[in-house]
PDB file of C-alpha atoms and ligand atoms in Angstrom:
ATOM      1  CA  MET A   1      -4.682  71.044  -3.796  1.00  0.00           C
ATOM      2  CA  THR A   2      -6.974  69.398  -1.262  1.00  0.00           C
ATOM      3  CA  TYR A   3     -10.708  69.863  -1.609  1.00  0.00           C
ATOM      4  CA  ASP A   4     -12.154  70.649   1.801  1.00  0.00           C
ATOM      5  CA  LEU A   5     -15.719  69.582   2.504  1.00  0.00           C
ATOM      6  CA  GLY A   6     -15.630  71.819   5.565  1.00  0.00           C
ATOM      7  CA  GLY A   7     -18.114  70.611   8.160  1.00  0.00           C
ATOM      8  CA  ASP A   8     -19.940  68.683   5.441  1.00  0.00           C
ATOM      9  CA  ARG A   9     -19.083  65.087   4.866  1.00  0.00           C
ATOM     10  CA  GLY A  10     -19.095  63.187   1.636  1.00  0.00           C
ATOM     11  CA  THR A  11     -19.659  59.438   1.581  1.00  0.00           C
ATOM     12  CA  VAL A  12     -18.823  57.097  -1.262  1.00  0.00           C
ATOM     13  CA  VAL A  13     -21.225  54.138  -1.047  1.00  0.00           C
ATOM     14  CA  MET A  14     -19.832  51.034  -2.733  1.00  0.00           C
ATOM     15  CA  PRO A  15     -21.854  47.798  -2.926  1.00  0.00           C
ATOM     16  CA  THR A  16     -19.787  44.633  -3.162  1.00  0.00           C
ATOM     17  CA  TYR A  17     -20.470  41.041  -4.023  1.00  0.00           C
ATOM     18  CA  ASN A  18     -17.347  38.939  -4.592  1.00  0.00           C
ATOM     19  CA  GLU A  19     -15.021  41.858  -5.231  1.00  0.00           C
ATOM     20  CA  ALA A  20     -12.050  40.624  -3.141  1.00  0.00           C
ATOM     21  CA  ALA A  21      -9.639  41.144  -6.035  1.00  0.00           C
ATOM     22  CA  ASN A  22     -10.747  44.741  -6.618  1.00  0.00           C
ATOM     23  CA  LEU A  23     -11.535  46.189  -3.194  1.00  0.00           C
ATOM     24  CA  PRO A  24      -8.025  46.951  -1.801  1.00  0.00           C
ATOM     25  CA  ARG A  25      -7.122  48.999  -4.873  1.00  0.00           C
ATOM     26  CA  MET A  26     -10.480  50.778  -4.889  1.00  0.00           C
ATOM     27  CA  ALA A  27     -10.193  51.701  -1.192  1.00  0.00           C
ATOM     28  CA  GLU A  28      -6.687  53.056  -1.773  1.00  0.00           C
ATOM     29  CA  LEU A  29      -7.844  55.159  -4.739  1.00  0.00           C
ATOM     30  CA  VAL A  30     -10.953  56.562  -3.011  1.00  0.00           C
ATOM     31  CA  LEU A  31      -9.265  57.297   0.310  1.00  0.00           C
ATOM     32  CA  GLY A  32      -6.263  58.749  -1.516  1.00  0.00           C
ATOM     33  CA  LEU A  33      -8.398  61.445  -3.142  1.00  0.00           C
ATOM     34  CA  PRO A  34      -7.496  64.998  -2.149  1.00  0.00           C
ATOM     35  CA  ILE A  35     -10.844  65.548  -0.392  1.00  0.00           C
ATOM     36  CA  ASP A  36     -10.921  66.212   3.336  1.00  0.00           C
ATOM     37  CA  GLY A  37     -13.875  64.570   5.079  1.00  0.00           C
ATOM     38  CA  LEU A  38     -14.481  61.863   2.454  1.00  0.00           C
ATOM     39  CA  HIS A  39     -15.755  58.542   3.820  1.00  0.00           C
ATOM     40  CA  LEU A  40     -15.959  55.145   2.097  1.00  0.00           C
ATOM     41  CA  LYS A  41     -18.868  52.882   3.029  1.00  0.00           C
ATOM     42  CA  ILE A  42     -18.844  49.303   1.736  1.00  0.00           C
ATOM     43  CA  VAL A  43     -22.141  47.414   1.589  1.00  0.00           C
ATOM     44  CA  ASP A  44     -21.314  43.724   1.377  1.00  0.00           C
ATOM     45  CA  ASP A  45     -23.895  40.956   0.994  1.00  0.00           C
ATOM     46  CA  SER A  46     -21.897  38.206   2.766  1.00  0.00           C
ATOM     47  CA  SER A  47     -19.692  37.602  -0.289  1.00  0.00           C
ATOM     48  CA  PRO A  48     -18.479  33.981  -0.327  1.00  0.00           C
ATOM     49  CA  ASP A  49     -15.023  35.153  -1.494  1.00  0.00           C
ATOM     50  CA  GLY A  50     -14.373  36.978   1.803  1.00  0.00           C
ATOM     51  CA  THR A  51     -14.865  40.559   0.511  1.00  0.00           C
ATOM     52  CA  GLY A  52     -16.585  41.477   3.815  1.00  0.00           C
ATOM     53  CA  ARG A  53     -13.598  40.354   5.892  1.00  0.00           C
ATOM     54  CA  ILE A  54     -11.154  42.155   3.592  1.00  0.00           C
ATOM     55  CA  ALA A  55     -13.286  45.287   3.898  1.00  0.00           C
ATOM     56  CA  GLU A  56     -13.059  45.087   7.708  1.00  0.00           C
ATOM     57  CA  GLU A  57      -9.279  44.713   7.515  1.00  0.00           C
ATOM     58  CA  LEU A  58      -9.049  47.710   5.209  1.00  0.00           C
ATOM     59  CA  ALA A  59     -11.272  49.762   7.538  1.00  0.00           C
ATOM     60  CA  GLU A  60      -8.957  48.928  10.419  1.00  0.00           C
ATOM     61  CA  LYS A  61      -5.978  50.027   8.318  1.00  0.00           C
ATOM     62  CA  TYR A  62      -7.501  53.339   7.206  1.00  0.00           C
ATOM     63  CA  ASN A  63      -9.127  54.249  10.545  1.00  0.00           C
ATOM     64  CA  TRP A  64      -5.745  54.172  12.312  1.00  0.00           C
ATOM     65  CA  ASP A  65      -5.719  57.571  14.061  1.00  0.00           C
ATOM     66  CA  GLY A  66      -9.220  57.464  15.489  1.00  0.00           C
ATOM     67  CA  ARG A  67     -10.692  59.004  12.318  1.00  0.00           C
ATOM     68  CA  ARG A  68     -13.476  57.029  10.729  1.00  0.00           C
ATOM     69  CA  ARG A  69     -12.609  57.093   7.010  1.00  0.00           C
ATOM     70  CA  MET A  70     -14.087  53.739   6.109  1.00  0.00           C
ATOM     71  CA  SER A  71     -16.995  51.609   7.350  1.00  0.00           C
ATOM     72  CA  VAL A  72     -18.602  48.315   6.369  1.00  0.00           C
ATOM     73  CA  LEU A  73     -22.265  47.424   6.315  1.00  0.00           C
ATOM     74  CA  HIS A  74     -22.735  43.638   6.328  1.00  0.00           C
ATOM     75  CA  ARG A  75     -25.939  42.140   5.014  1.00  0.00           C
ATOM     76  CA  THR A  76     -26.834  38.504   5.399  1.00  0.00           C
ATOM     77  CA  GLU A  77     -27.530  37.494   1.793  1.00  0.00           C
ATOM     78  CA  LYS A  78     -27.208  38.641  -1.807  1.00  0.00           C
ATOM     79  CA  ASP A  79     -30.201  40.914  -2.025  1.00  0.00           C
ATOM     80  CA  GLY A  80     -29.571  43.010  -5.139  1.00  0.00           C
ATOM     81  CA  LEU A  81     -27.659  46.155  -6.006  1.00  0.00           C
ATOM     82  CA  GLY A  82     -30.668  48.447  -5.450  1.00  0.00           C
ATOM     83  CA  ARG A  83     -31.390  47.215  -1.931  1.00  0.00           C
ATOM     84  CA  ALA A  84     -27.683  47.387  -1.062  1.00  0.00           C
ATOM     85  CA  TYR A  85     -27.660  51.042  -2.161  1.00  0.00           C
ATOM     86  CA  VAL A  86     -30.809  51.890  -0.206  1.00  0.00           C
ATOM     87  CA  ALA A  87     -29.194  50.443   2.947  1.00  0.00           C
ATOM     88  CA  GLY A  88     -25.829  52.175   2.368  1.00  0.00           C
ATOM     89  CA  MET A  89     -27.239  55.556   1.372  1.00  0.00           C
ATOM     90  CA  SER A  90     -29.716  55.568   4.261  1.00  0.00           C
ATOM     91  CA  ALA A  91     -26.891  54.850   6.699  1.00  0.00           C
ATOM     92  CA  ALA A  92     -24.770  57.616   5.124  1.00  0.00           C
ATOM     93  CA  LEU A  93     -27.628  60.132   5.561  1.00  0.00           C
ATOM     94  CA  ASP A  94     -28.163  59.035   9.179  1.00  0.00           C
ATOM     95  CA  GLU A  95     -24.464  59.629   9.781  1.00  0.00           C
ATOM     96  CA  GLY A  96     -24.709  63.193   8.491  1.00  0.00           C
ATOM     97  CA  ALA A  97     -23.397  62.976   4.934  1.00  0.00           C
ATOM     98  CA  ALA A  98     -24.098  66.091   2.872  1.00  0.00           C
ATOM     99  CA  TYR A  99     -23.149  64.351  -0.384  1.00  0.00           C
ATOM    100  CA  VAL A 100     -23.355  60.703  -1.361  1.00  0.00           C
ATOM    101  CA  VAL A 101     -21.466  59.187  -4.300  1.00  0.00           C
ATOM    102  CA  GLN A 102     -22.485  55.848  -5.831  1.00  0.00           C
ATOM    103  CA  MET A 103     -19.621  53.811  -7.221  1.00  0.00           C
ATOM    104  CA  ASP A 104     -19.034  50.226  -8.396  1.00  0.00           C
ATOM    105  CA  ALA A 105     -16.200  48.295  -6.754  1.00  0.00           C
ATOM    106  CA  ASP A 106     -14.861  46.774  -9.961  1.00  0.00           C
ATOM    107  CA  GLY A 107     -12.795  49.653 -11.334  1.00  0.00           C
ATOM    108  CA  SER A 108     -15.301  50.637 -14.029  1.00  0.00           C
ATOM    109  CA  HIS A 109     -15.916  54.105 -12.589  1.00  0.00           C
ATOM    110  CA  PRO A 110     -13.031  56.619 -12.711  1.00  0.00           C
ATOM    111  CA  VAL A 111     -12.293  57.543  -9.087  1.00  0.00           C
ATOM    112  CA  GLU A 112     -10.442  60.684 -10.193  1.00  0.00           C
ATOM    113  CA  ALA A 113     -13.746  62.136 -11.452  1.00  0.00           C
ATOM    114  CA  VAL A 114     -15.139  62.417  -7.881  1.00  0.00           C
ATOM    115  CA  PRO A 115     -13.601  65.860  -7.142  1.00  0.00           C
ATOM    116  CA  ARG A 116     -15.014  67.114 -10.449  1.00  0.00           C
ATOM    117  CA  MET A 117     -18.467  65.799  -9.529  1.00  0.00           C
ATOM    118  CA  LEU A 118     -18.291  67.372  -6.090  1.00  0.00           C
ATOM    119  CA  GLY A 119     -17.066  70.687  -7.522  1.00  0.00           C
ATOM    120  CA  THR A 120     -19.939  70.659 -10.016  1.00  0.00           C
ATOM    121  CA  ALA A 121     -22.520  70.010  -7.276  1.00  0.00           C
ATOM    122  CA  VAL A 122     -21.123  72.711  -4.996  1.00  0.00           C
ATOM    123  CA  ALA A 123     -20.755  75.298  -7.776  1.00  0.00           C
ATOM    124  CA  SER A 124     -24.111  74.698  -9.450  1.00  0.00           C
ATOM    125  CA  GLY A 125     -26.202  73.725  -6.444  1.00  0.00           C
ATOM    126  CA  VAL A 126     -27.797  70.813  -8.333  1.00  0.00           C
ATOM    127  CA  GLY A 127     -28.879  67.760  -6.364  1.00  0.00           C
ATOM    128  CA  LEU A 128     -27.622  65.190  -8.853  1.00  0.00           C
ATOM    129  CA  VAL A 129     -24.401  64.954 -10.861  1.00  0.00           C
ATOM    130  CA  VAL A 130     -24.340  62.014 -13.274  1.00  0.00           C
ATOM    131  CA  GLY A 131     -21.031  60.487 -14.395  1.00  0.00           C
ATOM    132  CA  SER A 132     -22.177  60.115 -17.974  1.00  0.00           C
ATOM    133  CA  ARG A 133     -21.001  57.891 -20.806  1.00  0.00           C
ATOM    134  CA  TYR A 134     -23.401  59.464 -23.247  1.00  0.00           C
ATOM    135  CA  VAL A 135     -22.610  63.184 -23.246  1.00  0.00           C
ATOM    136  CA  GLU A 136     -19.887  64.766 -25.360  1.00  0.00           C
ATOM    137  CA  GLY A 137     -16.503  63.670 -24.030  1.00  0.00           C
ATOM    138  CA  GLY A 138     -17.908  60.537 -22.355  1.00  0.00           C
ATOM    139  CA  SER A 139     -16.831  57.096 -23.566  1.00  0.00           C
ATOM    140  CA  LEU A 140     -17.016  53.332 -23.136  1.00  0.00           C
ATOM    141  CA  ASP A 141     -14.094  50.915 -22.928  1.00  0.00           C
ATOM    142  CA  GLU A 142     -13.284  49.584 -26.404  1.00  0.00           C
ATOM    143  CA  GLU A 143     -13.079  46.104 -24.838  1.00  0.00           C
ATOM    144  CA  TRP A 144     -16.856  46.165 -24.611  1.00  0.00           C
ATOM    145  CA  GLY A 145     -18.110  44.040 -27.482  1.00  0.00           C
ATOM    146  CA  ARG A 146     -20.434  45.494 -30.081  1.00  0.00           C
ATOM    147  CA  HIS A 147     -23.341  43.507 -28.658  1.00  0.00           C
ATOM    148  CA  ARG A 148     -22.863  44.964 -25.197  1.00  0.00           C
ATOM    149  CA  VAL A 149     -22.469  48.532 -26.436  1.00  0.00           C
ATOM    150  CA  LEU A 150     -25.678  48.226 -28.427  1.00  0.00           C
ATOM    151  CA  LEU A 151     -27.512  46.697 -25.462  1.00  0.00           C
ATOM    152  CA  SER A 152     -26.381  49.500 -23.151  1.00  0.00           C
ATOM    153  CA  ARG A 153     -27.346  52.184 -25.670  1.00  0.00           C
ATOM    154  CA  PHE A 154     -30.678  50.522 -26.295  1.00  0.00           C
ATOM    155  CA  ALA A 155     -31.432  50.194 -22.535  1.00  0.00           C
ATOM    156  CA  ASN A 156     -30.684  53.883 -22.097  1.00  0.00           C
ATOM    157  CA  ARG A 157     -32.723  55.058 -25.035  1.00  0.00           C
ATOM    158  CA  TYR A 158     -35.608  52.798 -24.049  1.00  0.00           C
ATOM    159  CA  ALA A 159     -35.731  54.077 -20.448  1.00  0.00           C
ATOM    160  CA  ARG A 160     -35.312  57.706 -21.560  1.00  0.00           C
ATOM    161  CA  THR A 161     -38.089  57.436 -24.110  1.00  0.00           C
ATOM    162  CA  VAL A 162     -40.536  55.648 -21.829  1.00  0.00           C
ATOM    163  CA  LEU A 163     -39.913  58.097 -19.002  1.00  0.00           C
ATOM    164  CA  GLY A 164     -39.554  61.202 -21.145  1.00  0.00           C
ATOM    165  CA  THR A 165     -36.407  62.360 -19.363  1.00  0.00           C
ATOM    166  CA  LYS A 166     -33.599  64.509 -20.743  1.00  0.00           C
ATOM    167  CA  ILE A 167     -30.851  62.696 -18.804  1.00  0.00           C
ATOM    168  CA  ARG A 168     -28.686  61.076 -21.469  1.00  0.00           C
ATOM    169  CA  ASP A 169     -27.214  58.369 -19.224  1.00  0.00           C
ATOM    170  CA  ILE A 170     -30.247  57.438 -17.142  1.00  0.00           C
ATOM    171  CA  THR A 171     -28.851  53.943 -16.396  1.00  0.00           C
ATOM    172  CA  ALA A 172     -25.515  55.346 -15.099  1.00  0.00           C
ATOM    173  CA  GLY A 173     -24.255  53.842 -11.842  1.00  0.00           C
ATOM    174  CA  PHE A 174     -21.689  56.550 -11.030  1.00  0.00           C
ATOM    175  CA  ASN A 175     -23.602  59.475  -9.533  1.00  0.00           C
ATOM    176  CA  LEU A 176     -23.296  62.111  -6.842  1.00  0.00           C
ATOM    177  CA  TRP A 177     -26.344  63.081  -4.800  1.00  0.00           C
ATOM    178  CA  SER A 178     -27.015  65.871  -2.336  1.00  0.00           C
ATOM    179  CA  ALA A 179     -28.522  64.718   0.949  1.00  0.00           C
ATOM    180  CA  ALA A 180     -31.548  66.958   0.370  1.00  0.00           C
ATOM    181  CA  THR A 181     -32.348  65.202  -2.909  1.00  0.00           C
ATOM    182  CA  LEU A 182     -32.088  61.745  -1.403  1.00  0.00           C
ATOM    183  CA  ARG A 183     -34.296  62.763   1.518  1.00  0.00           C
ATOM    184  CA  ASP A 184     -36.935  64.144  -0.848  1.00  0.00           C
ATOM    185  CA  VAL A 185     -37.039  60.902  -2.809  1.00  0.00           C
ATOM    186  CA  ASP A 186     -37.452  58.834   0.373  1.00  0.00           C
ATOM    187  CA  LEU A 187     -35.214  55.851  -0.300  1.00  0.00           C
ATOM    188  CA  ALA A 188     -37.424  53.462   1.671  1.00  0.00           C
ATOM    189  CA  THR A 189     -40.167  53.810  -0.972  1.00  0.00           C
ATOM    190  CA  LEU A 190     -38.037  52.580  -3.909  1.00  0.00           C
ATOM    191  CA  ASP A 191     -39.179  49.328  -5.492  1.00  0.00           C
ATOM    192  CA  SER A 192     -36.100  48.189  -7.417  1.00  0.00           C
ATOM    193  CA  ALA A 193     -34.170  45.234  -6.051  1.00  0.00           C
ATOM    194  CA  GLY A 194     -31.437  45.335  -8.693  1.00  0.00           C
ATOM    195  CA  TYR A 195     -29.936  47.549 -11.378  1.00  0.00           C
ATOM    196  CA  SER A 196     -33.195  49.315 -12.277  1.00  0.00           C
ATOM    197  CA  PHE A 197     -32.564  51.238  -9.048  1.00  0.00           C
ATOM    198  CA  GLN A 198     -30.367  53.587 -11.102  1.00  0.00           C
ATOM    199  CA  VAL A 199     -33.251  54.572 -13.362  1.00  0.00           C
ATOM    200  CA  GLU A 200     -35.876  54.650 -10.602  1.00  0.00           C
ATOM    201  CA  LEU A 201     -33.888  56.928  -8.299  1.00  0.00           C
ATOM    202  CA  LYS A 202     -33.014  59.435 -11.045  1.00  0.00           C
ATOM    203  CA  PHE A 203     -36.572  59.510 -12.333  1.00  0.00           C
ATOM    204  CA  LYS A 204     -38.048  60.101  -8.879  1.00  0.00           C
ATOM    205  CA  ALA A 205     -35.482  62.797  -8.060  1.00  0.00           C
ATOM    206  CA  VAL A 206     -36.281  64.737 -11.231  1.00  0.00           C
ATOM    207  CA  ARG A 207     -40.003  64.268 -10.677  1.00  0.00           C
ATOM    208  CA  ALA A 208     -39.534  65.688  -7.148  1.00  0.00           C
ATOM    209  CA  GLY A 209     -38.237  68.876  -8.786  1.00  0.00           C
ATOM    210  CA  HIS A 210     -34.471  68.376  -8.626  1.00  0.00           C
ATOM    211  CA  SER A 211     -32.238  69.066 -11.592  1.00  0.00           C
ATOM    212  CA  ALA A 212     -29.360  66.993 -12.862  1.00  0.00           C
ATOM    213  CA  VAL A 213     -26.062  67.872 -14.495  1.00  0.00           C
ATOM    214  CA  GLU A 214     -24.132  65.289 -16.510  1.00  0.00           C
ATOM    215  CA  ILE A 215     -20.362  65.324 -16.666  1.00  0.00           C
ATOM    216  CA  PRO A 216     -18.471  63.113 -19.127  1.00  0.00           C
ATOM    217  CA  ILE A 217     -16.650  60.042 -17.832  1.00  0.00           C
ATOM    218  CA  ARG A 218     -14.874  57.119 -19.409  1.00  0.00           C
ATOM    219  CA  PHE A 219     -16.339  53.761 -18.345  1.00  0.00           C
ATOM    220  CA  GLU A 220     -13.698  51.011 -18.119  1.00  0.00           C
ATOM    221  CA  GLU A 221     -14.239  47.257 -18.339  1.00  0.00           C
ATOM    222  CA  ARG A 222     -14.182  45.714 -14.827  1.00  0.00           C
ATOM    223  CA  THR A 223     -10.593  45.147 -13.651  1.00  0.00           C
ATOM    224  CA  GLU A 224     -11.012  41.732 -11.971  1.00  0.00           C
ATOM    225  CA  GLY A 225     -13.832  39.325 -11.109  1.00  0.00           C
ATOM    226  CA  VAL A 226     -17.110  38.634 -12.889  1.00  0.00           C
ATOM    227  CA  SER A 227     -20.320  40.528 -13.610  1.00  0.00           C
ATOM    228  CA  LYS A 228     -23.281  40.018 -11.270  1.00  0.00           C
ATOM    229  CA  MET A 229     -25.880  40.917 -13.880  1.00  0.00           C
ATOM    230  CA  SER A 230     -28.514  38.162 -13.847  1.00  0.00           C
ATOM    231  CA  LEU A 231     -31.533  37.471 -16.016  1.00  0.00           C
ATOM    232  CA  SER A 232     -33.963  38.505 -13.275  1.00  0.00           C
ATOM    233  CA  THR A 233     -32.240  41.899 -12.880  1.00  0.00           C
ATOM    234  CA  GLN A 234     -32.394  42.405 -16.645  1.00  0.00           C
ATOM    235  CA  ILE A 235     -36.099  41.646 -16.674  1.00  0.00           C
ATOM    236  CA  GLU A 236     -36.653  44.047 -13.771  1.00  0.00           C
ATOM    237  CA  SER A 237     -34.745  46.719 -15.725  1.00  0.00           C
ATOM    238  CA  ALA A 238     -36.937  46.186 -18.762  1.00  0.00           C
ATOM    239  CA  VAL A 239     -40.194  46.408 -16.781  1.00  0.00           C
ATOM    240  CA  MET A 240     -39.338  49.221 -14.338  1.00  0.00           C
ATOM    241  CA  PRO A 241     -39.534  52.207 -16.752  1.00  0.00           C
ATOM    242  CA  VAL A 242     -43.017  51.144 -17.877  1.00  0.00           C
ATOM    243  CA  ARG A 243     -44.174  50.653 -14.286  1.00  0.00           C
ATOM    244  CA  LEU A 244     -42.815  54.047 -13.273  1.00  0.00           C
ATOM    245  CA  ARG A 245     -44.507  55.695 -16.232  1.00  0.00           C
ATOM    246  CA  LEU A 246     -47.879  54.072 -15.562  1.00  0.00           C
ATOM    247  CA  ARG A 247     -47.791  54.889 -11.876  1.00  0.00           C
ATOM    248  CA  ASN A 248     -46.760  58.420 -12.581  1.00  0.00           C
ATOM    249  CA  ARG A 249     -49.720  58.842 -14.906  1.00  0.00           C
ATOM    250  CA  ARG A 250     -52.138  57.660 -12.277  1.00  0.00           C
ATOM    251  CA  GLY A 251     -50.500  59.686  -9.486  1.00  0.00           C
TER     252      GLY A 251
HETATM  253  N1  LIG B 301     -23.992  44.229  -2.018  1.00  0.00           N
HETATM  254  C1  LIG B 301     -24.278  43.867  -3.288  1.00  0.00           C
HETATM  255  N2  LIG B 301     -23.495  44.321  -4.300  1.00  0.00           N
HETATM  256  C2  LIG B 301     -23.812  43.947  -5.566  1.00  0.00           C
HETATM  257  C3  LIG B 301     -24.888  43.092  -5.877  1.00  0.00           C
HETATM  258  N3  LIG B 301     -24.932  42.925  -7.224  1.00  0.00           N
HETATM  259  C4  LIG B 301     -23.890  43.646  -7.724  1.00  0.00           C
HETATM  260  N4  LIG B 301     -23.202  44.256  -6.735  1.00  0.00           N
HETATM  261  C5  LIG B 301     -22.045  45.157  -6.846  1.00  0.00           C
HETATM  262  O1  LIG B 301     -22.475  46.250  -7.630  1.00  0.00           O
HETATM  263  C6  LIG B 301     -21.440  46.708  -8.487  1.00  0.00           C
HETATM  264  C7  LIG B 301     -21.892  46.584  -9.954  1.00  0.00           C
HETATM  265  O2  LIG B 301     -22.048  45.221 -10.303  1.00  0.00           O
HETATM  266  P1  LIG B 301     -21.404  44.572 -11.613  1.00  0.00           P
HETATM  267  O3  LIG B 301     -21.496  43.100 -11.556  1.00  0.00           O
HETATM  268  O4  LIG B 301     -20.046  45.166 -11.819  1.00  0.00           O
HETATM  269  O5  LIG B 301     -22.411  45.073 -12.698  1.00  0.00           O
HETATM  270  P2  LIG B 301     -22.081  45.721 -14.067  1.00  0.00           P
HETATM  271  O6  LIG B 301     -21.072  46.813 -13.856  1.00  0.00           O
HETATM  272  O7  LIG B 301     -23.385  46.118 -14.647  1.00  0.00           O
HETATM  273  O8  LIG B 301     -21.485  44.523 -14.896  1.00  0.00           O
HETATM  274  P3  LIG B 301     -19.997  44.361 -15.488  1.00  0.00           P
HETATM  275  O9  LIG B 301     -19.774  45.538 -16.381  1.00  0.00           O
HETATM  276  O10 LIG B 301     -20.001  43.091 -16.206  1.00  0.00           O
HETATM  277  O11 LIG B 301     -19.050  44.401 -14.350  1.00  0.00           O
HETATM  278  C8  LIG B 301     -20.219  45.864  -8.152  1.00  0.00           C
HETATM  279  O12 LIG B 301     -19.444  46.545  -7.194  1.00  0.00           O
HETATM  280  C9  LIG B 301     -20.844  44.595  -7.570  1.00  0.00           C
HETATM  281  O13 LIG B 301     -19.988  43.915  -6.680  1.00  0.00           O
HETATM  282  C10 LIG B 301     -25.705  42.627  -4.781  1.00  0.00           C
HETATM  283  O14 LIG B 301     -26.663  41.871  -4.931  1.00  0.00           O
HETATM  284  N5  LIG B 301     -25.343  43.031  -3.530  1.00  0.00           N
HETATM  285 MG1  LIG B 302     -19.252  46.365 -13.323  1.00  0.00          MG
END
């Protein structure tokens, strides 16, 4: 069965930095989904491994009959996951997307969950569907070492406690947003450069009155390539929940 977005368009925004080994497979999986009107937008920060060029070649391949299924946003330097998302999501909204999905390029997020996320958003009317590792039925790749599992769980619990939110996977990077929710948050006002973007955007959406639904997903270890998590992004992630909380108190 093919899911038909009707006149509405859905855009998967995928930031890439040195993901040449993963991108062709990811594009095939996303554009092979049984969803009419689904678009894939790559946001590449001039990856030295040629990911941007590969993305252009893939776009040419998938846009063969005059239909624009895939596009590439090139940025001049590595500027952080959060800023890449702000650029990609803003472009998707300008192009008329009704739904925007965030997804990593490294194979960690299960592409086959996208129709389920979309169905949940359409059926429930919520503005945010979180692909969650921490609700019943969700799981983490067993290849993740104990240290990393504990760190991820701690980061989540820490951000949830500081912000007082009910979302169980507040640091999740696999989410579906309605255009209305993203417009209400006003992407241009987000402060996060890196991974804390995930927490900041969810927090601001809920604070703006939108509700979230979490659906269980299995998070896989990246297929190829290396992690881009740096010390500065980890520090930003540790500080952001406290900053958001303090600002929210004052405002
Ligand atoms: N455009 C852009 N993409 C980025 C940047 N940093 C990370 N990414 C991409 O964002 C996604 C998530 O980054 P990862 O390095 O996989 O981060 P992670 O999933 O927390 O870490 P691993 O589990 O070790 O892979 C991947 O698709 C990266 O290529 C950036 O500065 N700019
Ligand atoms: Mg990853």
